[in-house]
Coordinates of C-alpha atoms in Angstrom, one line a residue:
Chain A
M1 CA 6.9 -1.8 35.4
E2 CA 3.7 -1.9 37.4
T3 CA 0.0 -1.7 36.3
L4 CA -2.5 -0.1 38.5
T5 CA -6.3 0.1 37.9
F6 CA -8.8 2.4 39.5
E7 CA -12.5 2.7 38.9
Y8 CA -15.0 5.3 40.1
R9 CA -18.8 5.5 39.9
G10 CA -21.2 8.3 40.5
G11 CA -19.8 10.6 37.8
R12 CA -21.6 12.5 35.1
A13 CA -21.5 11.8 31.3
L14 CA -20.5 14.6 29.0
A15 CA -23.4 16.4 27.4
A16 CA -21.8 16.1 23.9
P17 CA -19.8 13.2 22.7
A18 CA -16.1 13.8 22.7
A19 CA -13.2 12.3 20.7
A20 CA -10.2 10.6 22.2
T21 CA -7.4 12.8 23.1
L22 CA -3.8 12.3 24.1
T23 CA -1.9 14.6 26.3
G24 CA 1.8 14.5 27.5
V25 CA 4.8 12.5 26.4
V26 CA 6.2 9.3 27.8
G27 CA 9.6 10.7 29.0
S28 CA 11.5 10.8 32.3
G29 CA 9.5 12.5 35.0
N30 CA 6.6 12.8 32.5
L31 CA 3.5 10.8 31.4
E32 CA 1.0 10.5 28.7
V33 CA -2.7 10.5 29.4
L34 CA -5.2 9.0 26.8
V35 CA -8.8 9.9 27.5
E36 CA -11.4 8.0 25.5
P37 CA -15.2 7.7 25.7
A38 CA -16.1 4.1 26.7
A39 CA -19.3 2.3 27.4
L40 CA -18.5 1.4 31.0
D41 CA -21.9 1.4 32.5
G42 CA -21.4 4.9 34.0
A43 CA -18.0 4.2 35.4
C44 CA -14.6 6.1 34.9
R45 CA -11.9 3.6 34.7
V46 CA -8.2 4.6 35.0
E47 CA -5.3 2.2 34.0
V48 CA -1.9 3.3 34.9
T49 CA 1.3 1.6 33.7
T50 CA 4.3 3.1 35.5
A51 CA 8.0 2.7 35.6
A52 CA 8.1 3.6 39.2
V53 CA 7.1 0.5 41.2
G54 CA 5.6 0.6 44.7
F55 CA 3.7 3.9 44.6
G56 CA 0.2 2.5 44.5
R57 CA -1.1 4.4 47.6
I58 CA 0.1 7.7 46.1
W59 CA -1.6 7.0 42.8
Q60 CA -4.7 6.1 44.7
A61 CA -4.7 9.5 46.4
V62 CA -3.9 11.4 43.3
M63 CA -6.7 9.7 41.3
D64 CA -9.3 10.1 44.2
D65 CA -8.4 13.8 44.1
F66 CA -8.7 13.8 40.3
F67 CA -12.1 12.3 40.4
A68 CA -13.3 14.6 43.0
R69 CA -12.4 17.5 40.6
H70 CA -13.7 15.8 37.5
P71 CA -16.4 13.3 38.1
L72 CA -16.6 11.7 34.6
A73 CA -18.8 8.8 33.6
D74 CA -18.2 6.3 30.7
V75 CA -14.6 7.5 30.3
Q76 CA -11.5 5.4 30.0
I77 CA -8.2 7.0 31.0
S78 CA -5.0 5.2 30.1
I79 CA -1.7 6.5 31.4
N80 CA 1.9 5.6 30.6
D81 CA 4.1 7.0 33.3
V82 CA 7.8 7.4 33.7
G83 CA 8.0 8.5 37.4
A84 CA 6.2 11.8 37.2
T85 CA 5.6 13.6 40.5
P86 CA 2.0 13.8 41.9
A87 CA 1.9 17.5 40.8
V88 CA 2.9 16.7 37.2
V89 CA 0.3 13.8 37.2
S90 CA -2.5 16.1 38.5
L91 CA -1.5 18.8 35.9
R92 CA -1.5 16.4 32.9
L93 CA -4.8 14.9 34.1
D94 CA -6.3 18.4 34.2
Q95 CA -4.9 19.3 30.8
A96 CA -6.2 16.0 29.4
V97 CA -9.7 16.4 30.6
E98 CA -9.8 20.0 29.4
A99 CA -8.7 18.9 25.9
F100 CA -11.3 16.0 26.0
R101 CA -14.2 18.2 27.1
G102 CA -13.1 21.1 24.7
G103 CA -12.3 18.9 21.7
V104 CA -8.9 20.8 21.6
A105 CA -6.5 18.5 20.0
Chain B
M1 CA 35.8 -15.3 3.8
D2 CA 38.2 -12.7 2.3
A3 CA 37.1 -10.7 -0.8
R4 CA 39.4 -12.2 -3.2
T5 CA 38.4 -15.8 -2.4
L6 CA 34.8 -14.6 -2.6
L7 CA 35.3 -13.1 -6.0
D8 CA 37.0 -16.2 -7.3
Q9 CA 34.1 -18.3 -6.1
L10 CA 31.4 -15.9 -7.4
F11 CA 33.0 -15.7 -10.8
P12 CA 34.9 -18.9 -11.8
A13 CA 34.8 -17.5 -15.4
G14 CA 36.9 -14.6 -14.3
H15 CA 36.6 -11.0 -13.1
D16 CA 38.5 -7.7 -13.5
V17 CA 37.9 -6.3 -10.1
V18 CA 40.6 -3.9 -8.9
F19 CA 41.4 -3.4 -5.2
D20 CA 42.6 0.1 -3.9
G21 CA 42.9 0.4 -0.1
P22 CA 39.6 -0.4 1.5
Y23 CA 37.7 -0.2 -1.8
F24 CA 37.2 -2.5 -4.8
A25 CA 35.2 -2.3 -8.0
G26 CA 35.0 -3.9 -11.3
S27 CA 32.9 -6.6 -13.1
G28 CA 32.7 -10.3 -13.1
R29 CA 31.4 -12.9 -15.7
C30 CA 28.5 -15.1 -14.6
G31 CA 26.0 -17.2 -16.5
A32 CA 23.7 -14.3 -17.3
G33 CA 26.6 -12.0 -18.5
S34 CA 28.5 -9.3 -16.7
V35 CA 27.8 -8.2 -13.2
A36 CA 29.2 -5.0 -11.6
V37 CA 30.8 -5.5 -8.3
I38 CA 31.3 -2.7 -5.8
G39 CA 32.5 -3.3 -2.3
S40 CA 35.0 -2.9 0.7
V41 CA 37.3 -5.1 2.7
D42 CA 38.9 -5.4 6.1
A43 CA 35.6 -4.3 7.9
A44 CA 36.3 -0.7 6.6
P45 CA 34.7 2.1 8.5
I46 CA 32.6 4.0 5.8
G47 CA 33.6 7.7 5.9
I48 CA 32.9 10.3 3.4
E49 CA 35.5 9.4 0.9
L50 CA 34.5 5.7 0.8
A51 CA 30.9 6.5 0.6
H52 CA 31.5 9.0 -2.1
R53 CA 33.7 6.6 -4.2
M54 CA 31.1 3.8 -4.0
A55 CA 28.4 6.2 -5.0
G56 CA 30.6 7.2 -8.0
A57 CA 31.1 3.6 -9.0
V58 CA 27.3 3.1 -9.0
L59 CA 26.9 6.2 -11.2
D60 CA 29.6 4.8 -13.5
V61 CA 27.7 1.5 -14.0
V62 CA 24.5 3.4 -14.7
R63 CA 26.1 5.7 -17.2
E64 CA 28.3 3.3 -19.0
H65 CA 26.6 -0.1 -18.7
P66 CA 22.9 0.4 -18.7
G67 CA 21.0 -2.6 -17.1
R68 CA 24.0 -4.3 -15.9
P69 CA 23.3 -5.9 -12.5
I70 CA 25.2 -4.6 -9.5
L71 CA 26.5 -6.7 -6.6
L72 CA 27.3 -4.7 -3.5
A73 CA 29.8 -6.8 -1.4
V74 CA 30.5 -4.3 1.5
D75 CA 32.6 -5.4 4.5
T76 CA 32.1 -2.7 7.1
S77 CA 32.4 -2.1 10.8
G78 CA 29.9 0.7 10.4
Q79 CA 30.0 4.5 9.7
R80 CA 33.4 6.1 10.4
L81 CA 33.1 7.7 13.8
S82 CA 35.0 11.1 13.7
H83 CA 34.5 14.7 14.3
R84 CA 35.8 15.5 10.8
D85 CA 33.3 13.3 9.1
E86 CA 30.5 14.8 11.0
L87 CA 31.8 18.3 10.2
L88 CA 31.7 17.6 6.5
G89 CA 28.2 16.0 6.6
I90 CA 28.8 12.3 6.4
N91 CA 25.0 11.6 6.5
G92 CA 24.7 13.4 3.3
Y93 CA 27.4 11.2 1.8
M94 CA 25.7 8.1 3.0
A95 CA 22.3 9.3 1.6
H96 CA 24.0 10.1 -1.8
L97 CA 25.1 6.4 -2.0
A98 CA 21.5 5.4 -1.1
K99 CA 20.1 7.7 -3.8
C100 CA 22.6 6.4 -6.4
I101 CA 21.4 2.8 -5.6
A102 CA 17.8 4.0 -6.0
L103 CA 18.7 5.6 -9.3
A104 CA 20.2 2.3 -10.6
R105 CA 17.1 0.4 -9.4
N106 CA 14.8 2.9 -11.2
R107 CA 16.8 2.5 -14.4
G108 CA 16.3 -1.3 -14.4
H109 CA 19.6 -2.4 -12.8
R110 CA 19.2 -5.5 -10.5
V111 CA 21.0 -4.5 -7.2
L112 CA 22.0 -7.3 -4.9
G113 CA 23.7 -7.1 -1.5
L114 CA 26.0 -9.8 -0.3
V115 CA 27.3 -9.6 3.3
Y116 CA 30.4 -11.8 3.0
S117 CA 32.1 -10.7 6.3
K118 CA 30.9 -8.0 8.4
A119 CA 27.9 -5.5 8.2
V120 CA 27.4 -3.0 11.0
S121 CA 24.8 -0.2 11.6
G122 CA 25.1 2.9 9.3
G123 CA 27.5 1.1 6.9
F124 CA 25.1 -1.6 6.3
L125 CA 22.2 0.7 6.2
A126 CA 23.5 2.9 3.3
S127 CA 24.7 -0.1 1.3
S128 CA 23.4 -3.7 1.3
L129 CA 20.1 -2.9 3.1
L130 CA 19.3 -0.6 0.2
A131 CA 19.8 -3.4 -2.4
D132 CA 16.7 -5.1 -4.0
V133 CA 17.5 -8.1 -2.0
C134 CA 20.3 -8.8 0.4
Y135 CA 22.0 -12.1 0.9
A136 CA 24.8 -13.3 3.4
L137 CA 27.3 -16.0 4.0
P138 CA 26.5 -18.1 7.0
D139 CA 29.4 -17.0 9.0
A140 CA 28.9 -13.3 8.3
E141 CA 28.6 -10.9 11.3
V142 CA 25.6 -8.6 11.2
M143 CA 24.7 -6.1 14.0
V144 CA 23.9 -2.7 15.2
M145 CA 25.9 -2.9 18.4
N146 CA 27.3 -5.7 20.5
L147 CA 25.5 -6.6 23.7
P148 CA 28.0 -5.3 26.2
A149 CA 27.9 -1.8 24.6
M150 CA 24.1 -2.0 24.3
S151 CA 24.0 -2.8 28.0
R152 CA 26.1 0.2 28.9
V153 CA 24.0 2.6 26.7
T154 CA 20.5 1.3 27.7
K155 CA 21.6 0.5 31.4
I156 CA 19.9 -2.9 31.0
A157 CA 21.9 -5.7 32.7
L158 CA 24.0 -7.7 30.2
E159 CA 22.7 -11.0 31.6
R160 CA 19.1 -9.9 30.8
L161 CA 20.0 -8.9 27.3
Q162 CA 21.9 -12.3 26.8
A163 CA 18.9 -14.2 28.2
L164 CA 16.3 -12.4 26.0
S165 CA 18.5 -12.7 22.9
Q166 CA 18.0 -16.6 23.1
T167 CA 14.3 -16.2 22.2
S168 CA 14.0 -12.7 20.4
P169 CA 15.8 -11.7 17.2
V170 CA 15.0 -8.0 17.5
F171 CA 18.2 -6.6 19.1
A172 CA 21.0 -9.0 19.3
P173 CA 23.9 -9.4 16.8
G174 CA 23.6 -12.3 14.4
V175 CA 23.0 -13.1 10.8
A176 CA 20.3 -15.5 11.8
N177 CA 18.3 -12.7 13.4
Y178 CA 18.4 -10.7 10.2
L179 CA 17.3 -13.8 8.2
A180 CA 14.4 -14.2 10.6
M181 CA 13.3 -10.6 10.2
G182 CA 13.4 -10.6 6.4
A183 CA 16.4 -8.3 5.9
V184 CA 18.6 -11.1 4.7
E185 CA 16.8 -13.1 2.0
A186 CA 18.9 -16.3 2.2
L187 CA 22.2 -17.6 3.4
W188 CA 24.6 -18.6 0.6
D189 CA 26.6 -21.7 0.9
G190 CA 28.0 -24.3 -1.5
D191 CA 28.4 -23.1 -5.1
L192 CA 28.3 -19.3 -4.8
A193 CA 28.4 -18.8 -8.6
Q194 CA 25.2 -20.8 -8.9
R195 CA 23.6 -18.9 -6.0
L196 CA 24.4 -15.7 -7.8
D197 CA 22.9 -16.8 -11.1
A198 CA 19.8 -17.9 -9.4
A199 CA 19.5 -14.6 -7.4
L200 CA 19.9 -12.6 -10.7
A201 CA 17.1 -14.7 -12.4
A202 CA 14.7 -14.3 -9.4
P203 CA 11.8 -11.8 -10.0
V204 CA 11.9 -8.6 -8.0
D205 CA 8.8 -7.0 -6.7
G206 CA 9.3 -3.9 -4.5
D207 CA 10.4 -4.1 -0.9
R208 CA 9.0 -7.5 0.3
R209 CA 11.2 -7.7 3.4
R210 CA 8.4 -7.0 5.8
A211 CA 6.3 -9.8 4.4
V212 CA 9.3 -12.1 4.6
G213 CA 9.9 -11.2 8.2
E214 CA 6.3 -11.8 9.0
A215 CA 6.2 -15.2 7.3
R216 CA 9.4 -16.2 9.2
G217 CA 8.0 -15.2 12.5
G218 CA 10.9 -12.7 13.2
R219 CA 9.1 -9.4 12.7
L220 CA 5.4 -9.7 13.1
L221 CA 4.1 -6.1 13.2
A222 CA 6.0 -4.1 10.6
R223 CA 4.0 -5.3 7.5
R224 CA 0.6 -5.0 9.3
V225 CA 1.4 -1.5 10.7
A226 CA 2.6 -0.2 7.4
E227 CA -0.4 -1.6 5.6
R228 CA -2.8 -0.1 8.0
V229 CA -1.2 3.4 7.8
R230 CA -1.3 3.0 4.0
T231 CA -4.8 1.9 3.6
D232 CA -6.9 2.9 6.7
A233 CA -9.5 5.6 6.2
V234 CA -8.6 8.8 7.9
G235 CA -10.6 9.6 11.0
Chain C
M1 CA 2.8 35.5 18.7
S2 CA 5.6 33.1 18.2
H3 CA 5.7 29.5 19.3
S4 CA 8.9 27.7 19.8
Y5 CA 9.3 24.7 17.6
F6 CA 12.2 23.5 20.0
E7 CA 10.0 23.5 23.0
A8 CA 6.8 22.0 21.4
N9 CA 6.1 18.3 21.3
A10 CA 5.2 16.5 18.1
R11 CA 1.5 16.9 18.4
E12 CA 1.7 20.7 19.2
R13 CA 4.0 21.1 16.2
L14 CA 1.5 19.5 13.8
A15 CA -1.4 21.4 15.3
Q16 CA 0.3 24.7 14.4
L17 CA 2.2 23.8 11.3
L18 CA -0.9 22.6 9.4
D19 CA -4.0 24.5 8.7
A20 CA -6.0 24.9 11.8
G21 CA -8.0 21.7 12.6
S22 CA -7.1 20.0 9.5
F23 CA -4.9 17.2 11.0
R24 CA -6.4 13.7 10.8
E25 CA -4.3 11.0 12.5
L26 CA -3.7 7.5 11.3
L27 CA -3.3 4.7 13.7
P28 CA -4.1 7.1 16.5
P29 CA -3.1 6.4 20.2
G30 CA -6.5 4.7 20.8
A31 CA -5.3 2.0 18.4
R32 CA -2.7 1.2 21.1
M33 CA -0.2 0.1 18.5
T34 CA 2.7 0.0 21.0
S35 CA 6.0 -1.7 20.8
P36 CA 6.0 -5.4 21.8
H37 CA 9.8 -5.1 22.4
L38 CA 9.9 -2.7 25.2
P39 CA 7.9 -4.5 28.0
P40 CA 10.3 -7.6 28.0
L41 CA 13.1 -5.1 28.9
D42 CA 11.0 -3.5 31.4
A43 CA 10.9 -0.2 29.4
P44 CA 7.7 2.0 29.1
V45 CA 5.7 2.2 25.9
A46 CA 3.9 5.0 24.2
F47 CA 0.5 4.7 22.6
D48 CA 1.8 6.1 19.3
D49 CA 5.3 4.5 19.6
G50 CA 6.8 8.0 19.5
V51 CA 5.5 9.0 16.1
V52 CA 2.4 10.7 15.0
V53 CA 1.3 10.1 11.3
G54 CA -1.6 11.3 9.3
A55 CA -3.1 13.7 6.8
G56 CA -3.8 17.4 6.8
T57 CA -3.7 20.5 4.7
L58 CA -1.1 23.2 4.3
D59 CA -2.3 26.4 2.7
G60 CA -5.3 24.4 1.6
R61 CA -3.2 21.8 -0.2
P62 CA -3.3 18.1 0.9
V63 CA -0.2 16.8 2.7
L64 CA 0.7 13.7 4.6
V65 CA 2.7 14.2 7.8
G66 CA 4.8 12.2 10.2
A67 CA 6.2 13.7 13.4
Q68 CA 8.7 12.1 15.8
E69 CA 8.3 12.6 19.4
G70 CA 11.8 13.4 20.8
G71 CA 10.6 13.1 24.4
F72 CA 9.9 9.4 23.9
N73 CA 13.2 7.5 23.8
G74 CA 14.8 10.4 21.9
G75 CA 12.6 9.8 18.9
A76 CA 14.3 6.5 18.4
V77 CA 13.0 4.2 15.6
G78 CA 11.7 0.7 16.5
E79 CA 9.6 -1.7 14.5
V80 CA 6.3 0.0 14.8
H81 CA 7.7 3.5 14.7
G82 CA 9.5 2.8 11.4
A83 CA 6.6 0.9 9.8
K84 CA 4.3 3.9 10.5
L85 CA 6.6 6.1 8.6
T86 CA 7.0 3.6 5.8
G87 CA 3.2 3.1 5.5
L88 CA 2.8 7.0 5.4
L89 CA 5.3 7.4 2.5
E90 CA 3.6 4.4 0.7
R91 CA 0.2 6.0 1.2
A92 CA 1.5 9.0 -0.7
L93 CA 1.9 6.7 -3.8
D94 CA -1.8 6.1 -3.6
E95 CA -3.1 9.5 -2.5
R96 CA -0.6 11.7 -4.4
P97 CA -0.6 14.6 -1.9
A98 CA 1.2 17.8 -2.6
A99 CA 4.0 16.6 -0.4
V100 CA 5.0 14.4 2.5
L101 CA 6.3 16.5 5.5
L102 CA 8.6 14.7 8.0
L103 CA 9.1 16.5 11.3
V104 CA 12.2 14.5 12.2
E105 CA 13.5 14.4 15.8
S106 CA 15.6 11.3 16.4
G107 CA 18.7 9.9 17.9
G108 CA 18.4 7.0 15.3
V109 CA 17.7 3.4 15.9
R110 CA 16.1 2.3 19.2
L111 CA 18.5 -0.1 20.8
H112 CA 15.9 -2.1 22.6
E113 CA 14.9 -3.3 19.2
A114 CA 18.1 -2.5 17.2
N115 CA 17.7 -5.0 14.4
A116 CA 14.1 -4.1 13.8
G117 CA 14.9 -0.4 14.0
L118 CA 17.7 -0.6 11.5
I119 CA 15.8 -2.6 9.0
G120 CA 12.9 -0.3 9.7
V121 CA 15.0 2.8 8.8
S122 CA 16.2 1.1 5.5
E123 CA 12.5 0.6 4.7
V124 CA 11.8 4.3 5.4
M125 CA 14.8 5.2 3.1
R126 CA 13.4 3.0 0.3
A127 CA 9.9 4.3 0.8
V128 CA 11.2 8.0 0.6
L129 CA 13.1 7.3 -2.5
A130 CA 10.1 5.5 -4.0
A131 CA 7.8 8.5 -3.2
R132 CA 10.3 10.9 -4.7
S133 CA 10.6 8.6 -7.8
A134 CA 6.8 8.9 -8.2
G135 CA 7.2 12.6 -8.3
I136 CA 6.0 13.4 -4.7
P137 CA 8.3 15.7 -2.8
V138 CA 9.4 14.7 0.7
L139 CA 10.3 17.7 2.9
V140 CA 12.1 17.4 6.3
L141 CA 11.8 19.9 9.3
I142 CA 14.5 19.8 12.0
G143 CA 14.4 21.9 15.1
G144 CA 13.7 19.8 18.1
Q145 CA 15.7 19.2 21.3
Y146 CA 17.0 15.8 20.3
G147 CA 18.2 16.8 16.8
C148 CA 18.3 14.5 13.8
F149 CA 21.0 11.8 14.0
G150 CA 21.7 8.1 13.2
G151 CA 19.6 6.6 10.4
M152 CA 17.3 9.5 10.4
G153 CA 20.1 11.8 9.6
I154 CA 20.6 9.6 6.4
V155 CA 16.8 9.4 5.7
S156 CA 16.6 13.2 6.0
R157 CA 19.2 13.7 3.3
C158 CA 17.5 11.3 1.1
C159 CA 14.6 13.7 1.0
D160 CA 14.0 16.7 -1.3
A161 CA 14.8 19.6 1.1
I162 CA 15.6 20.3 4.7
V163 CA 14.3 23.2 6.7
I164 CA 16.3 23.6 9.9
S165 CA 16.5 26.2 12.7
E166 CA 19.7 27.3 14.4
E167 CA 18.7 25.1 17.3
G168 CA 18.3 22.1 15.0
R169 CA 21.1 19.7 14.7
L170 CA 21.8 17.2 11.9
G171 CA 24.5 14.5 11.6
L172 CA 25.1 10.8 11.7
S173 CA 26.8 9.8 14.9
G174 CA 26.1 12.0 17.8
P175 CA 28.8 13.8 19.6
E176 CA 28.3 11.6 22.7
V177 CA 28.7 8.4 20.7
I178 CA 31.9 9.7 19.1
E179 CA 33.4 10.8 22.4
T180 CA 32.4 7.5 24.1
T181 CA 34.0 5.5 21.2
C182 CA 37.0 7.6 20.3
G183 CA 37.8 9.8 23.3
V184 CA 37.2 13.3 24.3
E185 CA 40.1 14.6 22.3
E186 CA 38.2 13.5 19.1
F187 CA 34.9 15.2 20.0
D188 CA 34.2 16.8 23.3
S189 CA 30.5 16.5 23.6
R190 CA 30.3 18.8 26.5
D191 CA 31.7 21.7 24.6
R192 CA 28.4 23.2 23.5
A193 CA 29.9 25.7 21.2
L194 CA 31.9 23.0 19.4
V195 CA 28.8 20.8 19.1
W196 CA 26.6 23.6 17.7
R197 CA 29.1 24.8 15.1
T198 CA 29.7 21.3 13.9
V199 CA 26.2 19.8 13.7
G200 CA 24.1 22.9 14.3
G201 CA 21.6 24.4 11.8
K202 CA 23.8 27.4 10.8
H203 CA 26.7 25.2 9.8
R204 CA 24.4 22.7 8.0
Y205 CA 22.9 25.6 6.0
L206 CA 26.3 27.1 5.0
L207 CA 27.6 23.6 3.9
G208 CA 24.6 23.0 1.8
E209 CA 23.3 20.1 3.9
A210 CA 20.1 22.1 4.7
D211 CA 18.2 24.2 2.2
R212 CA 16.4 26.8 4.5
L213 CA 17.5 28.3 7.9
V214 CA 14.6 29.6 9.9
P215 CA 14.1 31.1 13.3
D216 CA 12.9 28.8 16.1
D217 CA 9.2 29.6 15.4
I218 CA 6.6 27.1 14.1
A219 CA 5.2 29.7 12.0
A220 CA 8.6 30.2 10.2
F221 CA 8.8 26.4 9.5
R222 CA 5.2 26.6 8.2
A223 CA 6.2 29.4 5.9
A224 CA 9.2 27.6 4.6
A225 CA 7.4 24.3 4.1
R226 CA 4.8 26.1 2.1
E227 CA 7.3 27.6 -0.1
L228 CA 8.8 24.3 -0.8
L229 CA 5.6 22.5 -1.7
D230 CA 6.4 23.0 -5.3
T231 CA 9.7 21.4 -5.2
R232 CA 10.0 18.9 -8.1
P233 CA 11.8 15.7 -7.0
D234 CA 14.7 15.0 -9.3
L235 CA 16.5 11.7 -8.9
S236 CA 17.8 11.7 -12.5
L237 CA 21.3 10.6 -13.5
A238 CA 22.1 14.2 -14.2
A239 CA 20.9 15.4 -10.8
L240 CA 22.9 12.8 -9.0
E241 CA 26.0 13.4 -11.0
A242 CA 25.7 17.1 -10.1
E243 CA 25.4 16.2 -6.4
H244 CA 28.3 13.8 -6.7
A245 CA 30.4 16.6 -8.1
R246 CA 29.2 19.0 -5.3
L247 CA 30.1 16.4 -2.6
G248 CA 33.4 15.7 -4.3
R249 CA 34.3 19.5 -4.3
R250 CA 33.4 19.7 -0.7
I251 CA 36.1 17.0 0.1
D252 CA 38.6 18.8 -2.1
R253 CA 37.9 22.2 -0.7
F254 CA 37.3 21.5 3.1
G255 CA 38.7 18.0 3.6
D256 CA 41.7 19.3 5.6
C257 CA 39.5 21.6 7.8
R258 CA 39.5 20.7 11.5
D259 CA 36.7 23.1 12.7
A260 CA 33.7 24.8 11.2
R261 CA 35.4 28.1 11.6
D262 CA 38.1 27.0 9.1
I263 CA 35.3 26.2 6.6
W264 CA 33.6 29.4 7.2
T265 CA 36.8 31.3 6.6
R266 CA 37.4 29.5 3.3
L267 CA 33.8 30.5 2.3
G268 CA 35.0 34.1 2.4
I269 CA 32.8 35.0 5.3
A270 CA 33.9 38.1 7.1
A271 CA 34.4 37.7 10.9
P272 CA 33.4 34.0 10.9
E273 CA 33.9 33.8 14.7
R274 CA 30.9 36.0 15.1
L275 CA 28.5 33.8 13.3
P276 CA 27.3 31.8 16.3
L277 CA 26.3 35.1 17.9
L278 CA 24.0 36.3 15.1
D279 CA 20.2 35.9 15.0
T280 CA 18.8 34.2 12.0
A281 CA 18.2 37.3 10.0
E282 CA 21.6 38.8 10.7
F283 CA 23.2 35.5 9.9
L284 CA 21.5 35.2 6.5
A285 CA 22.4 38.7 5.7
A286 CA 26.1 38.1 6.8
T287 CA 26.4 34.9 4.7
A288 CA 24.4 35.7 1.7
D289 CA 25.9 34.1 -1.4
R290 CA 28.6 32.7 0.7
R291 CA 27.1 29.1 1.0
A292 CA 29.2 26.2 -0.3

């Protein structure tokens, strides 16, 4: 297992407070994404625990791309991954943020 | 220890236990009076017939001897693995045995489990683990699965499992692990008749195994997690 | 519009099974109550340890619910996972909901923490039986990809009623386990037709191991659960003696059968070989009054 941390600044806080949401399942080729409001002084922090060791640079690219699409502030994103492809990771992140913004459980 | 020796030591004043193949049942005399005994021998795999028969024995005690304590002395290598048992719904038979044990408990019978030889997986689950309190002899074997098989299924190296089992009680075979986790209340050595009398006299208060496991340091989360789910305010 | 129960994950099932928006989770993912036993074996954790527990309403009536996530370790029960179910069932003693619903999807005990899991399942069994003894019905829904096996197969039959779909599977030892231990001639786990007619929902229903057979649609599970809310738990001596007689008759009547089709034939079902091909409605019509 490997733990990776990313932090982004310059995002925008949500207009309305949102509740924590969980998207996805910790299974082979899949991941779960927990999105929570967090007092991070305007930062968006991402913590990834992954079973696929040695893919830090790919995660960095996927997360940079994610933040460019969804510049969030004061949000903590926690991921448990079992070797999902970058496409699946991006899809789950988009679903997770949509659920978080929309309050859709 | 074999079952006959066990029964002689548990009931020096005598017993009328009858053996029939893998199964035995009857009653023994101890300090507090009569104790019903239901069990199995020779590491019997528990299939539908044996589970049904043991359940019937529990029902007989409840019907004919209200309040009589029940000692489950089940020697099992686990549930019987066969297509036929699955076809006929073996899980339903195991559950029936569990329900009969619960009925006895509800009607005021003390139900004790004693692992005197071997207790494995589903066979253990549907019998002694459903008793009010479970005891074991010090040389009893208790497990879900041996480590080589566990290694094959989980694809975790055997050496790694063996190394971790030195410090963690949570997955490896061993009666000491079940003691540490609270599932086995105590190991019985010395005078077994005295041990039985003491166990029958001890108060019972629900399912305390989580608290015992926590106090012994073998199972640190179960009590706390269950308590939180039971009492936390909903979000 | 129909939503497949088989394809949905635990959270999706709960969202659609209960009254819209009514679900409130206990020990939610943000609590991060993960298994401490998986990281030492380099295995991934899940924030809910593979089971979602909480409270909601069904048809306006309060229920407590637990849903196992088959996608995480096949829904296997570890220390935290089991304790969440036990706590939920014990909460029922305090809250006295209309029922406890268990959406079971599990291969049984999680081997990474096998002892903790086995003990945990026994605690769940005792908690189920305690809830029922207190008059609270415990209902089981089975229709996920991983089926209901191992200790959870026993737990399920300790409950008041089981709702299953054709796609649902219920047993104790999974076909793979039996094949690995006893050989392919005992149980060929790759023979899908054999597996389904042995442990699949249709046979479980005909045998009397499951109470309702429903199509693979969350709305159908919801309708069946709603109808069962008024089940009155009965763990009396008379009830268990009746069950004992029923299980004894099953051995006498079908004990020499070697295939589900032999049992279906003895039940007097016309053209038993066709049963696997029928949809749920056709199946129920073809087997009406023919259950064991």
